[in-house]
PDB file of C-alpha atoms and ligand atoms in Angstrom:
ATOM      1  CA  MET A 291       3.582 -24.165   4.999  1.00  0.00           C
ATOM      2  CA  ARG A 292       4.077 -22.730   1.532  1.00  0.00           C
ATOM      3  CA  LYS A 293       7.613 -21.509   0.901  1.00  0.00           C
ATOM      4  CA  PRO A 294       7.748 -17.855  -0.139  1.00  0.00           C
ATOM      5  CA  MET A 295       9.197 -16.897  -3.507  1.00  0.00           C
ATOM      6  CA  MET A 296      10.788 -13.729  -4.838  1.00  0.00           C
ATOM      7  CA  ALA A 297      10.880 -14.105  -8.622  1.00  0.00           C
ATOM      8  CA  GLY A 298      12.545 -11.413 -10.712  1.00  0.00           C
ATOM      9  CA  ASN A 299      11.160 -10.908 -14.214  1.00  0.00           C
ATOM     10  CA  TRP A 300      13.911  -9.031 -15.996  1.00  0.00           C
ATOM     11  CA  LYS A 301      11.785  -8.600 -19.139  1.00  0.00           C
ATOM     12  CA  MET A 302      13.728  -7.309 -22.173  1.00  0.00           C
ATOM     13  CA  ASN A 303      16.563  -5.884 -20.102  1.00  0.00           C
ATOM     14  CA  LYS A 304      20.244  -6.734 -19.563  1.00  0.00           C
ATOM     15  CA  THR A 305      22.886  -7.724 -22.093  1.00  0.00           C
ATOM     16  CA  ILE A 306      24.726 -10.946 -21.364  1.00  0.00           C
ATOM     17  CA  ASN A 307      27.472  -9.153 -19.436  1.00  0.00           C
ATOM     18  CA  GLU A 308      25.002  -7.080 -17.449  1.00  0.00           C
ATOM     19  CA  ALA A 309      22.931 -10.161 -16.673  1.00  0.00           C
ATOM     20  CA  VAL A 310      25.916 -12.109 -15.368  1.00  0.00           C
ATOM     21  CA  THR A 311      27.027  -9.151 -13.253  1.00  0.00           C
ATOM     22  CA  LEU A 312      23.567  -8.808 -11.711  1.00  0.00           C
ATOM     23  CA  ALA A 313      23.238 -12.549 -11.058  1.00  0.00           C
ATOM     24  CA  ARG A 314      26.678 -12.648  -9.453  1.00  0.00           C
ATOM     25  CA  ALA A 315      25.916  -9.738  -7.133  1.00  0.00           C
ATOM     26  CA  ILE A 316      22.622 -11.314  -6.104  1.00  0.00           C
ATOM     27  CA  ARG A 317      24.347 -14.624  -5.457  1.00  0.00           C
ATOM     28  CA  GLU A 318      26.951 -12.917  -3.302  1.00  0.00           C
ATOM     29  CA  GLN A 319      24.289 -11.323  -1.132  1.00  0.00           C
ATOM     30  CA  VAL A 320      21.390 -13.756  -0.814  1.00  0.00           C
ATOM     31  CA  ASN A 321      22.710 -17.209  -1.643  1.00  0.00           C
ATOM     32  CA  ASP A 322      22.122 -18.324   1.925  1.00  0.00           C
ATOM     33  CA  VAL A 323      18.644 -16.922   2.529  1.00  0.00           C
ATOM     34  CA  ASN A 324      17.148 -20.371   2.289  1.00  0.00           C
ATOM     35  CA  SER A 325      13.722 -19.597   3.722  1.00  0.00           C
ATOM     36  CA  VAL A 326      12.877 -17.805   0.454  1.00  0.00           C
ATOM     37  CA  ASP A 327      12.943 -19.285  -3.052  1.00  0.00           C
ATOM     38  CA  ARG A 328      14.900 -16.868  -5.213  1.00  0.00           C
ATOM     39  CA  VAL A 329      14.265 -17.054  -8.965  1.00  0.00           C
ATOM     40  CA  LEU A 330      15.882 -14.923 -11.662  1.00  0.00           C
ATOM     41  CA  CYS A 331      14.210 -14.795 -15.093  1.00  0.00           C
ATOM     42  CA  PRO A 332      16.552 -13.205 -17.647  1.00  0.00           C
ATOM     43  CA  PRO A 333      15.962 -12.927 -21.416  1.00  0.00           C
ATOM     44  CA  PHE A 334      16.523 -16.203 -23.318  1.00  0.00           C
ATOM     45  CA  ILE A 335      19.913 -15.230 -24.669  1.00  0.00           C
ATOM     46  CA  ASP A 336      21.249 -14.532 -21.172  1.00  0.00           C
ATOM     47  CA  ILE A 337      19.998 -17.809 -19.702  1.00  0.00           C
ATOM     48  CA  PRO A 338      22.991 -20.090 -20.420  1.00  0.00           C
ATOM     49  CA  MET A 339      25.500 -17.657 -18.907  1.00  0.00           C
ATOM     50  CA  VAL A 340      23.298 -16.808 -15.924  1.00  0.00           C
ATOM     51  CA  SER A 341      22.668 -20.510 -15.296  1.00  0.00           C
ATOM     52  CA  ALA A 342      26.406 -21.151 -15.409  1.00  0.00           C
ATOM     53  CA  GLU A 343      27.017 -18.244 -13.031  1.00  0.00           C
ATOM     54  CA  LEU A 344      24.463 -19.644 -10.575  1.00  0.00           C
ATOM     55  CA  MET A 345      25.591 -23.269 -10.842  1.00  0.00           C
ATOM     56  CA  GLY A 346      25.996 -24.739  -7.377  1.00  0.00           C
ATOM     57  CA  SER A 347      24.121 -21.821  -5.802  1.00  0.00           C
ATOM     58  CA  ASN A 348      20.720 -21.867  -4.116  1.00  0.00           C
ATOM     59  CA  ILE A 349      19.290 -19.435  -6.643  1.00  0.00           C
ATOM     60  CA  ALA A 350      17.111 -20.728  -9.452  1.00  0.00           C
ATOM     61  CA  VAL A 351      16.754 -19.547 -13.034  1.00  0.00           C
ATOM     62  CA  GLY A 352      13.517 -19.156 -14.982  1.00  0.00           C
ATOM     63  CA  ALA A 353      12.616 -18.298 -18.558  1.00  0.00           C
ATOM     64  CA  GLN A 354      10.082 -15.598 -19.410  1.00  0.00           C
ATOM     65  CA  ASN A 355       8.220 -17.599 -22.043  1.00  0.00           C
ATOM     66  CA  MET A 356       8.399 -20.765 -24.125  1.00  0.00           C
ATOM     67  CA  HIS A 357       6.558 -22.530 -26.934  1.00  0.00           C
ATOM     68  CA  TRP A 358       4.312 -25.514 -26.207  1.00  0.00           C
ATOM     69  CA  ALA A 359       5.597 -27.759 -29.007  1.00  0.00           C
ATOM     70  CA  GLU A 360       8.719 -29.836 -28.459  1.00  0.00           C
ATOM     71  CA  SER A 361      10.285 -28.766 -31.751  1.00  0.00           C
ATOM     72  CA  GLY A 362       9.257 -27.776 -35.245  1.00  0.00           C
ATOM     73  CA  ALA A 363       8.726 -24.962 -37.720  1.00  0.00           C
ATOM     74  CA  TYR A 364       8.131 -22.112 -35.258  1.00  0.00           C
ATOM     75  CA  THR A 365      10.639 -19.454 -36.255  1.00  0.00           C
ATOM     76  CA  GLY A 366      12.043 -17.539 -33.319  1.00  0.00           C
ATOM     77  CA  GLU A 367      10.577 -19.770 -30.628  1.00  0.00           C
ATOM     78  CA  ILE A 368      12.180 -21.810 -27.824  1.00  0.00           C
ATOM     79  CA  SER A 369      10.816 -25.124 -26.531  1.00  0.00           C
ATOM     80  CA  ALA A 370      10.665 -26.790 -23.126  1.00  0.00           C
ATOM     81  CA  PRO A 371      13.233 -29.494 -24.004  1.00  0.00           C
ATOM     82  CA  MET A 372      15.677 -26.704 -24.961  1.00  0.00           C
ATOM     83  CA  LEU A 373      15.170 -25.011 -21.604  1.00  0.00           C
ATOM     84  CA  LYS A 374      14.981 -28.147 -19.500  1.00  0.00           C
ATOM     85  CA  ASN A 375      18.535 -28.344 -18.198  1.00  0.00           C
ATOM     86  CA  LEU A 376      18.977 -24.596 -17.941  1.00  0.00           C
ATOM     87  CA  VAL A 377      15.934 -23.461 -15.966  1.00  0.00           C
ATOM     88  CA  THR A 378      13.702 -24.612 -13.121  1.00  0.00           C
ATOM     89  CA  TYR A 379      10.831 -22.210 -13.837  1.00  0.00           C
ATOM     90  CA  VAL A 380       9.132 -20.552 -16.779  1.00  0.00           C
ATOM     91  CA  ILE A 381       6.806 -17.555 -16.711  1.00  0.00           C
ATOM     92  CA  VAL A 382       3.714 -18.292 -18.787  1.00  0.00           C
ATOM     93  CA  GLY A 383       1.019 -15.903 -19.967  1.00  0.00           C
ATOM     94  CA  HIS A 384       2.451 -12.638 -18.673  1.00  0.00           C
ATOM     95  CA  SER A 385       0.028  -9.824 -19.500  1.00  0.00           C
ATOM     96  CA  GLU A 386       2.603  -8.277 -21.842  1.00  0.00           C
ATOM     97  CA  ARG A 387       2.647 -11.547 -23.801  1.00  0.00           C
ATOM     98  CA  ARG A 388      -1.144 -11.677 -23.834  1.00  0.00           C
ATOM     99  CA  GLN A 389      -1.347  -8.040 -24.916  1.00  0.00           C
ATOM    100  CA  TYR A 390       1.473  -7.717 -27.468  1.00  0.00           C
ATOM    101  CA  PHE A 391       1.917 -11.306 -28.645  1.00  0.00           C
ATOM    102  CA  ALA A 392      -1.663 -12.498 -28.765  1.00  0.00           C
ATOM    103  CA  GLU A 393      -1.374 -15.192 -26.112  1.00  0.00           C
ATOM    104  CA  THR A 394      -4.712 -16.650 -25.105  1.00  0.00           C
ATOM    105  CA  ASN A 395      -5.998 -18.708 -22.202  1.00  0.00           C
ATOM    106  CA  GLU A 396      -5.702 -21.714 -24.495  1.00  0.00           C
ATOM    107  CA  THR A 397      -2.035 -21.205 -25.405  1.00  0.00           C
ATOM    108  CA  VAL A 398      -1.245 -20.410 -21.779  1.00  0.00           C
ATOM    109  CA  ASN A 399      -2.748 -23.771 -20.839  1.00  0.00           C
ATOM    110  CA  GLN A 400      -0.767 -25.551 -23.570  1.00  0.00           C
ATOM    111  CA  LYS A 401       2.432 -23.925 -22.362  1.00  0.00           C
ATOM    112  CA  ALA A 402       1.746 -24.855 -18.739  1.00  0.00           C
ATOM    113  CA  LEU A 403       1.136 -28.483 -19.735  1.00  0.00           C
ATOM    114  CA  ALA A 404       4.303 -28.567 -21.860  1.00  0.00           C
ATOM    115  CA  ALA A 405       6.391 -27.042 -19.067  1.00  0.00           C
ATOM    116  CA  LEU A 406       5.187 -29.601 -16.534  1.00  0.00           C
ATOM    117  CA  ALA A 407       5.795 -32.446 -18.982  1.00  0.00           C
ATOM    118  CA  ALA A 408       9.413 -31.283 -19.210  1.00  0.00           C
ATOM    119  CA  GLY A 409       9.776 -30.957 -15.442  1.00  0.00           C
ATOM    120  CA  ILE A 410       9.774 -27.154 -15.486  1.00  0.00           C
ATOM    121  CA  THR A 411       7.555 -25.307 -12.991  1.00  0.00           C
ATOM    122  CA  PRO A 412       5.278 -22.814 -14.732  1.00  0.00           C
ATOM    123  CA  ILE A 413       4.617 -19.432 -13.140  1.00  0.00           C
ATOM    124  CA  ILE A 414       1.228 -18.702 -14.694  1.00  0.00           C
ATOM    125  CA  CYS A 415       0.235 -15.035 -14.819  1.00  0.00           C
ATOM    126  CA  VAL A 416      -3.314 -13.763 -14.543  1.00  0.00           C
ATOM    127  CA  GLY A 417      -4.769 -10.314 -13.926  1.00  0.00           C
ATOM    128  CA  GLU A 418      -7.365  -7.824 -15.057  1.00  0.00           C
ATOM    129  CA  SER A 419      -7.088  -4.520 -16.931  1.00  0.00           C
ATOM    130  CA  LEU A 420      -7.947  -1.153 -15.418  1.00  0.00           C
ATOM    131  CA  GLU A 421     -11.185  -1.076 -17.378  1.00  0.00           C
ATOM    132  CA  GLN A 422     -12.220  -4.515 -16.156  1.00  0.00           C
ATOM    133  CA  ASN A 423     -11.303  -3.508 -12.641  1.00  0.00           C
ATOM    134  CA  GLU A 424     -13.385  -0.347 -12.812  1.00  0.00           C
ATOM    135  CA  ASN A 425     -16.323  -2.276 -14.286  1.00  0.00           C
ATOM    136  CA  GLY A 426     -16.295  -4.746 -11.405  1.00  0.00           C
ATOM    137  CA  GLU A 427     -15.257  -7.625 -13.663  1.00  0.00           C
ATOM    138  CA  THR A 428     -12.084  -8.613 -11.816  1.00  0.00           C
ATOM    139  CA  GLN A 429     -13.381 -11.632  -9.970  1.00  0.00           C
ATOM    140  CA  ALA A 430     -15.103 -13.344 -12.893  1.00  0.00           C
ATOM    141  CA  PHE A 431     -12.285 -12.565 -15.316  1.00  0.00           C
ATOM    142  CA  VAL A 432      -9.409 -13.707 -13.108  1.00  0.00           C
ATOM    143  CA  SER A 433     -11.273 -16.806 -11.955  1.00  0.00           C
ATOM    144  CA  GLU A 434     -11.845 -17.782 -15.591  1.00  0.00           C
ATOM    145  CA  GLN A 435      -8.169 -17.185 -16.444  1.00  0.00           C
ATOM    146  CA  VAL A 436      -7.087 -19.456 -13.592  1.00  0.00           C
ATOM    147  CA  LYS A 437      -9.479 -22.261 -14.489  1.00  0.00           C
ATOM    148  CA  ALA A 438      -8.578 -22.100 -18.188  1.00  0.00           C
ATOM    149  CA  ALA A 439      -4.842 -22.158 -17.443  1.00  0.00           C
ATOM    150  CA  LEU A 440      -5.197 -25.228 -15.229  1.00  0.00           C
ATOM    151  CA  ALA A 441      -7.458 -27.233 -17.556  1.00  0.00           C
ATOM    152  CA  GLY A 442      -6.359 -30.845 -17.789  1.00  0.00           C
ATOM    153  CA  LEU A 443      -4.139 -30.699 -14.708  1.00  0.00           C
ATOM    154  CA  ALA A 444      -4.502 -32.839 -11.586  1.00  0.00           C
ATOM    155  CA  ALA A 445      -4.677 -31.682  -7.970  1.00  0.00           C
ATOM    156  CA  ALA A 446      -1.368 -33.403  -7.196  1.00  0.00           C
ATOM    157  CA  GLN A 447       0.400 -31.163  -9.734  1.00  0.00           C
ATOM    158  CA  MET A 448      -0.424 -27.967  -7.860  1.00  0.00           C
ATOM    159  CA  ALA A 449       2.738 -28.322  -5.770  1.00  0.00           C
ATOM    160  CA  ASP A 450       4.646 -27.820  -9.036  1.00  0.00           C
ATOM    161  CA  ILE A 451       2.717 -24.792 -10.222  1.00  0.00           C
ATOM    162  CA  VAL A 452       2.876 -21.153  -9.244  1.00  0.00           C
ATOM    163  CA  ILE A 453       0.262 -18.561 -10.123  1.00  0.00           C
ATOM    164  CA  ALA A 454       1.083 -14.860 -10.205  1.00  0.00           C
ATOM    165  CA  TYR A 455      -1.806 -12.430  -9.831  1.00  0.00           C
ATOM    166  CA  GLU A 456      -0.725  -9.263 -11.585  1.00  0.00           C
ATOM    167  CA  PRO A 457      -3.359  -6.563 -12.127  1.00  0.00           C
ATOM    168  CA  ILE A 458      -2.352  -4.915 -15.406  1.00  0.00           C
ATOM    169  CA  TRP A 459      -3.025  -1.456 -13.980  1.00  0.00           C
ATOM    170  CA  ALA A 460      -0.362  -2.064 -11.327  1.00  0.00           C
ATOM    171  CA  ILE A 461       2.419  -3.314 -13.616  1.00  0.00           C
ATOM    172  CA  GLY A 462       5.190  -0.785 -14.098  1.00  0.00           C
ATOM    173  CA  THR A 463       2.942   2.072 -13.001  1.00  0.00           C
ATOM    174  CA  GLY A 464       4.230   2.615  -9.475  1.00  0.00           C
ATOM    175  CA  LYS A 465       0.653   2.056  -8.303  1.00  0.00           C
ATOM    176  CA  ALA A 466       0.668  -1.302  -6.556  1.00  0.00           C
ATOM    177  CA  ALA A 467      -2.575  -2.782  -5.309  1.00  0.00           C
ATOM    178  CA  THR A 468      -2.868  -2.341  -1.560  1.00  0.00           C
ATOM    179  CA  ALA A 469      -1.707  -5.379   0.365  1.00  0.00           C
ATOM    180  CA  GLU A 470      -5.311  -6.099   1.390  1.00  0.00           C
ATOM    181  CA  GLN A 471      -6.635  -5.732  -2.164  1.00  0.00           C
ATOM    182  CA  ALA A 472      -3.949  -8.063  -3.463  1.00  0.00           C
ATOM    183  CA  ASN A 473      -4.644 -10.587  -0.724  1.00  0.00           C
ATOM    184  CA  ASP A 474      -8.376 -10.492  -1.410  1.00  0.00           C
ATOM    185  CA  ILE A 475      -7.864 -11.476  -5.038  1.00  0.00           C
ATOM    186  CA  CYS A 476      -5.032 -13.953  -4.392  1.00  0.00           C
ATOM    187  CA  GLY A 477      -7.159 -15.706  -1.759  1.00  0.00           C
ATOM    188  CA  GLY A 478     -10.774 -14.967  -2.607  1.00  0.00           C
ATOM    189  CA  VAL A 479     -10.441 -15.379  -6.356  1.00  0.00           C
ATOM    190  CA  VAL A 480      -7.265 -17.245  -7.401  1.00  0.00           C
ATOM    191  CA  ARG A 481      -7.070 -19.750  -4.524  1.00  0.00           C
ATOM    192  CA  GLN A 482     -10.824 -20.024  -4.543  1.00  0.00           C
ATOM    193  CA  ALA A 483     -10.820 -20.902  -8.266  1.00  0.00           C
ATOM    194  CA  VAL A 484      -8.157 -23.579  -7.739  1.00  0.00           C
ATOM    195  CA  GLY A 485     -10.291 -25.014  -4.940  1.00  0.00           C
ATOM    196  CA  GLU A 486     -13.432 -25.065  -7.077  1.00  0.00           C
ATOM    197  CA  LEU A 487     -11.540 -26.823  -9.840  1.00  0.00           C
ATOM    198  CA  LEU A 488      -9.340 -29.238  -7.899  1.00  0.00           C
ATOM    199  CA  GLY A 489     -10.358 -29.268  -4.251  1.00  0.00           C
ATOM    200  CA  ASP A 490      -9.287 -27.765  -0.945  1.00  0.00           C
ATOM    201  CA  GLU A 491      -5.945 -29.498  -0.674  1.00  0.00           C
ATOM    202  CA  ALA A 492      -4.859 -28.273  -4.100  1.00  0.00           C
ATOM    203  CA  ALA A 493      -5.944 -24.763  -3.132  1.00  0.00           C
ATOM    204  CA  ALA A 494      -3.965 -24.929   0.095  1.00  0.00           C
ATOM    205  CA  THR A 495      -0.866 -26.218  -1.703  1.00  0.00           C
ATOM    206  CA  ILE A 496      -0.504 -23.925  -4.690  1.00  0.00           C
ATOM    207  CA  ARG A 497       1.756 -20.913  -4.345  1.00  0.00           C
ATOM    208  CA  ILE A 498       0.254 -17.599  -5.359  1.00  0.00           C
ATOM    209  CA  LEU A 499       2.406 -14.545  -5.994  1.00  0.00           C
ATOM    210  CA  TYR A 500       1.366 -10.923  -6.312  1.00  0.00           C
ATOM    211  CA  GLY A 501       2.980  -8.787  -8.991  1.00  0.00           C
ATOM    212  CA  GLY A 502       2.682  -5.119  -9.942  1.00  0.00           C
ATOM    213  CA  SER A 503       4.908  -2.314  -8.648  1.00  0.00           C
ATOM    214  CA  THR A 504       6.293  -4.278  -5.743  1.00  0.00           C
ATOM    215  CA  ASN A 505       9.461  -2.827  -4.238  1.00  0.00           C
ATOM    216  CA  ASP A 506      11.596  -2.854  -1.115  1.00  0.00           C
ATOM    217  CA  LYS A 507       9.194  -0.408   0.576  1.00  0.00           C
ATOM    218  CA  ASN A 508       5.901  -2.248   0.120  1.00  0.00           C
ATOM    219  CA  ILE A 509       7.038  -5.882   0.128  1.00  0.00           C
ATOM    220  CA  GLY A 510       6.971  -6.257   3.925  1.00  0.00           C
ATOM    221  CA  GLU A 511       3.272  -5.488   4.159  1.00  0.00           C
ATOM    222  CA  ILE A 512       2.479  -7.594   1.106  1.00  0.00           C
ATOM    223  CA  MET A 513       4.323 -10.598   2.516  1.00  0.00           C
ATOM    224  CA  THR A 514       2.435 -10.495   5.815  1.00  0.00           C
ATOM    225  CA  GLN A 515      -0.786 -11.282   3.924  1.00  0.00           C
ATOM    226  CA  PRO A 516      -1.923 -14.875   4.448  1.00  0.00           C
ATOM    227  CA  ASP A 517      -2.815 -15.712   0.855  1.00  0.00           C
ATOM    228  CA  ILE A 518       0.222 -14.100  -0.810  1.00  0.00           C
ATOM    229  CA  ASP A 519       3.204 -16.428  -1.078  1.00  0.00           C
ATOM    230  CA  GLY A 520       5.636 -14.146  -2.840  1.00  0.00           C
ATOM    231  CA  ALA A 521       6.102 -11.623  -5.609  1.00  0.00           C
ATOM    232  CA  LEU A 522       6.782 -11.525  -9.317  1.00  0.00           C
ATOM    233  CA  ILE A 523       8.972  -8.457  -9.494  1.00  0.00           C
ATOM    234  CA  GLY A 524       9.691  -6.372 -12.596  1.00  0.00           C
ATOM    235  CA  GLY A 525      11.536  -3.070 -12.226  1.00  0.00           C
ATOM    236  CA  ALA A 526      12.749  -3.621  -8.659  1.00  0.00           C
ATOM    237  CA  ALA A 527      14.369  -6.923  -9.692  1.00  0.00           C
ATOM    238  CA  LEU A 528      16.743  -5.128 -12.060  1.00  0.00           C
ATOM    239  CA  LYS A 529      18.674  -3.512  -9.222  1.00  0.00           C
ATOM    240  CA  VAL A 530      20.748  -5.519  -6.792  1.00  0.00           C
ATOM    241  CA  GLU A 531      19.881  -3.366  -3.783  1.00  0.00           C
ATOM    242  CA  SER A 532      16.112  -3.489  -4.151  1.00  0.00           C
ATOM    243  CA  TYR A 533      15.929  -7.186  -5.059  1.00  0.00           C
ATOM    244  CA  VAL A 534      18.247  -8.174  -2.211  1.00  0.00           C
ATOM    245  CA  ALA A 535      16.253  -6.031   0.235  1.00  0.00           C
ATOM    246  CA  MET A 536      13.022  -7.700  -0.875  1.00  0.00           C
ATOM    247  CA  VAL A 537      14.471 -11.167  -0.302  1.00  0.00           C
ATOM    248  CA  LYS A 538      15.782 -10.181   3.116  1.00  0.00           C
ATOM    249  CA  THR A 539      12.508  -8.558   4.169  1.00  0.00           C
ATOM    250  CA  THR A 540      10.591 -11.666   3.141  1.00  0.00           C
ATOM    251  CA  ASP A 541      13.017 -13.785   5.132  1.00  0.00           C
ATOM    252  CA  GLU A 542      12.406 -11.601   8.204  1.00  0.00           C
ATOM    253  CA  VAL A 543       8.625 -11.780   7.804  1.00  0.00           C
ATOM    254  CA  TYR A 544       8.684 -15.580   7.548  1.00  0.00           C
ATOM    255  CA  GLN A 545      11.251 -16.083  10.301  1.00  0.00           C
ATOM    256  CA  GLY A 546       9.072 -13.931  12.534  1.00  0.00           C
ATOM    257  CA  GLU A 547       5.996 -16.098  12.060  1.00  0.00           C
TER     258      GLU A 547
HETATM  259  P1  PGA B 779       6.711  -4.329 -12.080  1.00  0.00           P
HETATM  260  O1  PGA B 779       6.432  -5.583 -13.069  1.00  0.00           O
HETATM  261  O2  PGA B 779       7.189  -4.909 -10.787  1.00  0.00           O
HETATM  262  O3  PGA B 779       7.743  -3.513 -12.779  1.00  0.00           O
HETATM  263  O4  PGA B 779       5.401  -3.617 -11.915  1.00  0.00           O
HETATM  264  C1  PGA B 779       5.877  -6.774 -12.599  1.00  0.00           C
HETATM  265  C2  PGA B 779       5.716  -7.755 -13.728  1.00  0.00           C
HETATM  266  O5  PGA B 779       5.347  -7.354 -14.838  1.00  0.00           O
HETATM  267  O6  PGA B 779       5.943  -8.974 -13.552  1.00  0.00           O
END
């Protein structure tokens, strides 16, 4: 069975002190909820202190981005070897990075390969815009994003990869996809694409998250869906109460199965 994951993407929020305070409170409340992988993804500058705060805990840290090269003349960038001992996960190809920082399917693939080479699990984001959704282009577009991101990877590596399906129209809008809609794309498009590329076993292994306006109210229904293995959470991950509630609800859903 695939282990569920609640990954918090803190985006460009939280000073170092605020980040440590939030991580500490989360640790105090859900350190022992071991049926759910808990991942906190603070801004780069907060990572060392948050990692130190979570040392010896059961809560993992992730970065929100990284460069694909190991080192070099890339002003302002951070590489996988720099992150290696500080994080377990890295978010790659978030739609905000694709939209505002010109990330492409090709750079997303390079980043995923570089993360894996460094022993960091990439959380690869895919998802269509409102316009694409309304034009009926979701399936073809998302399937292509998945296949491009996984180019050059082997089926056996799918246990060390996470894909997050995040429809752009649902991110930060308060308008989440319905649980059924999200499950249809996570299963019928994302998992399907992995299967077409790497076979049934790879498709059955890979963890697929839904992201986009998830919160403590809708997470229960989302987590009962068979093809959704967790959530990539933005706004609701910035507050202790909502993040903790989402972890606990997921634990209840999985314990109940
Ligand atoms: P949201 O963000 O939960 O605030 O919609 C999700 C994300 O962008 O990962």
